[in-house]
Amino acid sequence: MLKVNEILRVKGDVLYTITPDATVEQAIQIMSEQDIGSLVVLEHGELVGMLTFREIMRCLNHKKDIHSATVRSIMDDHPVSVTPNTEATEVQRLMLELHARYVPVMDGPTLLGVISFYDMARALLEMEQFENNMLKAYIKHWPDDKTEADE
């Protein structure tokens, strides 16, 4: 069964972070420049929240001033997280149940990365293609039902 650590290994280890005291405007700038949908919020090296476009849209909808509003004031300060050994099916369930597009991967207090809905879809598609290729190879080399004694 596919596990989170395998998805992270394929995805790579690039992680974009921001501090909770940064402004929402700074967060938008980073997310736009890097073409990403989330930022991990770290304080003193520890995960304290996640900031996604969802929180930014809510901020804009409430007409908060993005120049002065802080990341802390709009971030999700209790994001659901998974471990490297969590199975992909469990991550799917959590993402769908909680409407979470981004899930931090924690090994104890250590942040290893973030799994996105896109990462999950890509990993599952690649796994399906691999299994399909393996089945095709197996069928192509299917042993004959006849034995030499039957001939």
mmCIF file of C-alpha atoms in Angstrom:
data_model
loop_
_atom_site.group_PDB
_atom_site.id
_atom_site.type_symbol
_atom_site.label_atom_id
_atom_site.label_comp_id
_atom_site.label_asym_id
_atom_site.label_seq_id
_atom_site.Cartn_x
_atom_site.Cartn_y
_atom_site.Cartn_z
ATOM 1 C CA MET A 1 0.000 0.000 0.000
ATOM 2 C CA LEU A 2 1.208 3.494 -0.877
ATOM 3 C CA LYS A 3 2.397 5.552 2.087
ATOM 4 C CA VAL A 4 3.002 9.256 2.618
ATOM 5 C CA ASN A 5 6.795 8.889 2.809
ATOM 6 C CA GLU A 6 6.799 7.495 -0.754
ATOM 7 C CA ILE A 7 4.739 10.445 -2.001
ATOM 8 C CA LEU A 8 7.138 12.894 -0.312
ATOM 9 C CA ARG A 9 10.153 11.118 -1.812
ATOM 10 C CA VAL A 10 8.757 11.576 -5.342
ATOM 11 C CA LYS A 11 7.503 15.105 -4.672
ATOM 12 C CA GLY A 12 10.780 16.452 -3.365
ATOM 13 C CA ASP A 13 11.611 18.486 -0.308
ATOM 14 C CA VAL A 14 10.882 22.082 -1.330
ATOM 15 C CA LEU A 15 8.834 23.707 1.407
ATOM 16 C CA TYR A 16 7.587 27.294 1.494
ATOM 17 C CA THR A 17 7.117 28.865 4.900
ATOM 18 C CA ILE A 18 6.142 32.146 6.501
ATOM 19 C CA THR A 19 6.035 33.502 10.031
ATOM 20 C CA PRO A 20 2.734 34.226 11.759
ATOM 21 C CA ASP A 21 3.629 37.903 12.146
ATOM 22 C CA ALA A 22 4.113 38.460 8.405
ATOM 23 C CA THR A 23 1.361 40.360 6.630
ATOM 24 C CA VAL A 24 -1.236 38.701 4.431
ATOM 25 C CA GLU A 25 0.095 40.863 1.601
ATOM 26 C CA GLN A 26 3.553 39.268 2.018
ATOM 27 C CA ALA A 27 1.972 35.805 1.989
ATOM 28 C CA ILE A 28 0.065 36.568 -1.213
ATOM 29 C CA GLN A 29 3.248 37.821 -2.832
ATOM 30 C CA ILE A 30 5.167 34.620 -1.972
ATOM 31 C CA MET A 31 2.314 32.359 -3.047
ATOM 32 C CA SER A 32 1.943 34.228 -6.321
ATOM 33 C CA GLU A 33 5.681 34.299 -7.123
ATOM 34 C CA GLN A 34 6.135 30.609 -6.314
ATOM 35 C CA ASP A 35 2.812 29.546 -7.902
ATOM 36 C CA ILE A 36 1.768 27.642 -4.774
ATOM 37 C CA GLY A 37 -1.510 27.296 -2.925
ATOM 38 C CA SER A 38 -0.288 27.117 0.649
ATOM 39 C CA LEU A 39 2.343 28.252 3.085
ATOM 40 C CA VAL A 40 3.456 26.471 6.218
ATOM 41 C CA VAL A 41 3.395 28.870 9.152
ATOM 42 C CA LEU A 42 6.433 28.365 11.397
ATOM 43 C CA GLU A 43 7.301 30.086 14.640
ATOM 44 C CA HIS A 44 10.622 29.322 16.329
ATOM 45 C CA GLY A 45 11.014 26.374 13.946
ATOM 46 C CA GLU A 46 7.696 24.764 14.913
ATOM 47 C CA LEU A 47 4.528 24.344 12.881
ATOM 48 C CA VAL A 48 1.868 26.717 14.200
ATOM 49 C CA GLY A 49 -0.500 26.765 11.243
ATOM 50 C CA MET A 50 -1.236 26.588 7.543
ATOM 51 C CA LEU A 51 -2.203 29.397 5.244
ATOM 52 C CA THR A 52 -4.017 28.572 2.010
ATOM 53 C CA PHE A 53 -5.924 30.502 -0.603
ATOM 54 C CA ARG A 54 -9.074 29.550 1.310
ATOM 55 C CA GLU A 55 -8.039 31.659 4.328
ATOM 56 C CA ILE A 56 -6.900 34.496 2.071
ATOM 57 C CA MET A 57 -10.242 34.531 0.249
ATOM 58 C CA ARG A 58 -12.075 34.647 3.591
ATOM 59 C CA CYS A 59 -9.870 37.559 4.640
ATOM 60 C CA LEU A 60 -10.699 39.441 1.459
ATOM 61 C CA ASN A 61 -14.388 38.599 1.809
ATOM 62 C CA HIS A 62 -14.401 40.101 5.321
ATOM 63 C CA LYS A 63 -12.752 43.189 3.813
ATOM 64 C CA LYS A 64 -9.729 43.004 6.071
ATOM 65 C CA ASP A 65 -6.795 45.181 5.082
ATOM 66 C CA ILE A 66 -4.225 42.765 3.632
ATOM 67 C CA HIS A 67 -1.485 45.336 4.175
ATOM 68 C CA SER A 68 -1.885 45.229 7.959
ATOM 69 C CA ALA A 69 -3.634 41.892 8.647
ATOM 70 C CA THR A 70 -1.201 39.288 9.910
ATOM 71 C CA VAL A 71 -0.946 35.678 8.843
ATOM 72 C CA ARG A 72 -1.668 34.720 12.461
ATOM 73 C CA SER A 73 -5.046 36.458 12.303
ATOM 74 C CA ILE A 74 -6.313 34.355 9.377
ATOM 75 C CA MET A 75 -4.286 31.103 9.348
ATOM 76 C CA ASP A 76 -5.635 27.663 10.207
ATOM 77 C CA ASP A 77 -3.979 27.219 13.600
ATOM 78 C CA HIS A 78 -5.030 23.574 13.986
ATOM 79 C CA PRO A 79 -4.286 21.903 10.648
ATOM 80 C CA VAL A 80 -4.810 18.166 10.451
ATOM 81 C CA SER A 81 -1.493 16.407 9.922
ATOM 82 C CA VAL A 82 -0.316 12.931 8.988
ATOM 83 C CA THR A 83 2.821 10.872 9.607
ATOM 84 C CA PRO A 84 5.215 9.446 7.017
ATOM 85 C CA ASN A 85 3.694 5.996 7.610
ATOM 86 C CA THR A 86 0.101 7.071 7.000
ATOM 87 C CA GLU A 87 -1.434 5.177 4.090
ATOM 88 C CA ALA A 88 -2.513 7.159 1.053
ATOM 89 C CA THR A 89 -6.091 5.953 1.411
ATOM 90 C CA GLU A 90 -6.248 7.495 4.898
ATOM 91 C CA VAL A 91 -4.879 10.801 3.573
ATOM 92 C CA GLN A 92 -7.551 10.739 0.849
ATOM 93 C CA ARG A 93 -10.253 10.118 3.445
ATOM 94 C CA LEU A 94 -9.017 12.973 5.655
ATOM 95 C CA MET A 95 -8.729 15.401 2.765
ATOM 96 C CA LEU A 96 -12.216 14.627 1.516
ATOM 97 C CA GLU A 97 -13.841 14.526 4.940
ATOM 98 C CA LEU A 98 -12.232 17.747 6.160
ATOM 99 C CA HIS A 99 -12.095 19.557 2.799
ATOM 100 C CA ALA A 100 -8.339 19.917 3.299
ATOM 101 C CA ARG A 101 -6.335 20.600 0.165
ATOM 102 C CA TYR A 102 -3.002 20.625 1.996
ATOM 103 C CA VAL A 103 -1.881 18.357 4.838
ATOM 104 C CA PRO A 104 1.401 18.741 6.753
ATOM 105 C CA VAL A 105 3.486 15.608 7.260
ATOM 106 C CA MET A 106 4.932 15.416 10.759
ATOM 107 C CA ASP A 107 7.451 13.009 12.235
ATOM 108 C CA GLY A 108 6.920 13.830 15.899
ATOM 109 C CA PRO A 109 7.658 17.546 16.206
ATOM 110 C CA THR A 110 9.549 17.628 12.884
ATOM 111 C CA LEU A 111 7.839 18.932 9.768
ATOM 112 C CA LEU A 112 8.816 16.770 6.781
ATOM 113 C CA GLY A 113 6.676 18.376 4.105
ATOM 114 C CA VAL A 114 3.176 19.052 2.877
ATOM 115 C CA ILE A 115 0.996 16.749 0.795
ATOM 116 C CA SER A 116 -1.438 18.501 -1.512
ATOM 117 C CA PHE A 117 -4.576 17.197 -3.167
ATOM 118 C CA TYR A 118 -2.633 17.434 -6.449
ATOM 119 C CA ASP A 119 0.230 15.341 -4.993
ATOM 120 C CA MET A 120 -2.275 12.682 -3.947
ATOM 121 C CA ALA A 121 -3.953 12.577 -7.355
ATOM 122 C CA ARG A 122 -0.595 12.354 -9.134
ATOM 123 C CA ALA A 123 0.743 9.621 -6.842
ATOM 124 C CA LEU A 124 -2.405 7.533 -7.171
ATOM 125 C CA LEU A 125 -2.424 7.912 -10.951
ATOM 126 C CA GLU A 126 1.236 6.871 -11.161
ATOM 127 C CA MET A 127 0.571 3.879 -8.893
ATOM 128 C CA GLU A 128 -2.392 2.871 -11.053
ATOM 129 C CA GLN A 129 -0.295 3.170 -14.237
ATOM 130 C CA PHE A 130 2.485 1.075 -12.662
ATOM 131 C CA GLU A 131 0.028 -1.637 -11.613
ATOM 132 C CA ASN A 132 -1.555 -1.575 -15.066
ATOM 133 C CA ASN A 133 1.861 -2.014 -16.718
ATOM 134 C CA MET A 134 2.713 -4.872 -14.356
ATOM 135 C CA LEU A 135 -0.573 -6.642 -15.149
ATOM 136 C CA LYS A 136 -0.023 -6.196 -18.890
ATOM 137 C CA ALA A 137 3.487 -7.616 -18.592
ATOM 138 C CA TYR A 138 2.176 -10.563 -16.580
ATOM 139 C CA ILE A 139 -0.595 -11.291 -19.075
ATOM 140 C CA LYS A 140 1.837 -10.991 -21.992
ATOM 141 C CA HIS A 141 4.001 -13.679 -20.390
ATOM 142 C CA TRP A 142 1.085 -15.846 -19.252
ATOM 143 C CA PRO A 143 2.171 -19.472 -19.032
ATOM 144 C CA ASP A 144 0.529 -21.836 -21.520
ATOM 145 C CA ASP A 145 -2.102 -24.157 -20.129
ATOM 146 C CA LYS A 146 -0.662 -26.991 -22.199
ATOM 147 C CA THR A 147 2.277 -28.908 -20.903
ATOM 148 C CA GLU A 148 4.809 -30.626 -23.062
ATOM 149 C CA ALA A 149 3.302 -33.976 -22.025
ATOM 150 C CA ASP A 150 -0.029 -32.966 -23.558
ATOM 151 C CA GLU A 151 1.517 -32.347 -26.983
#
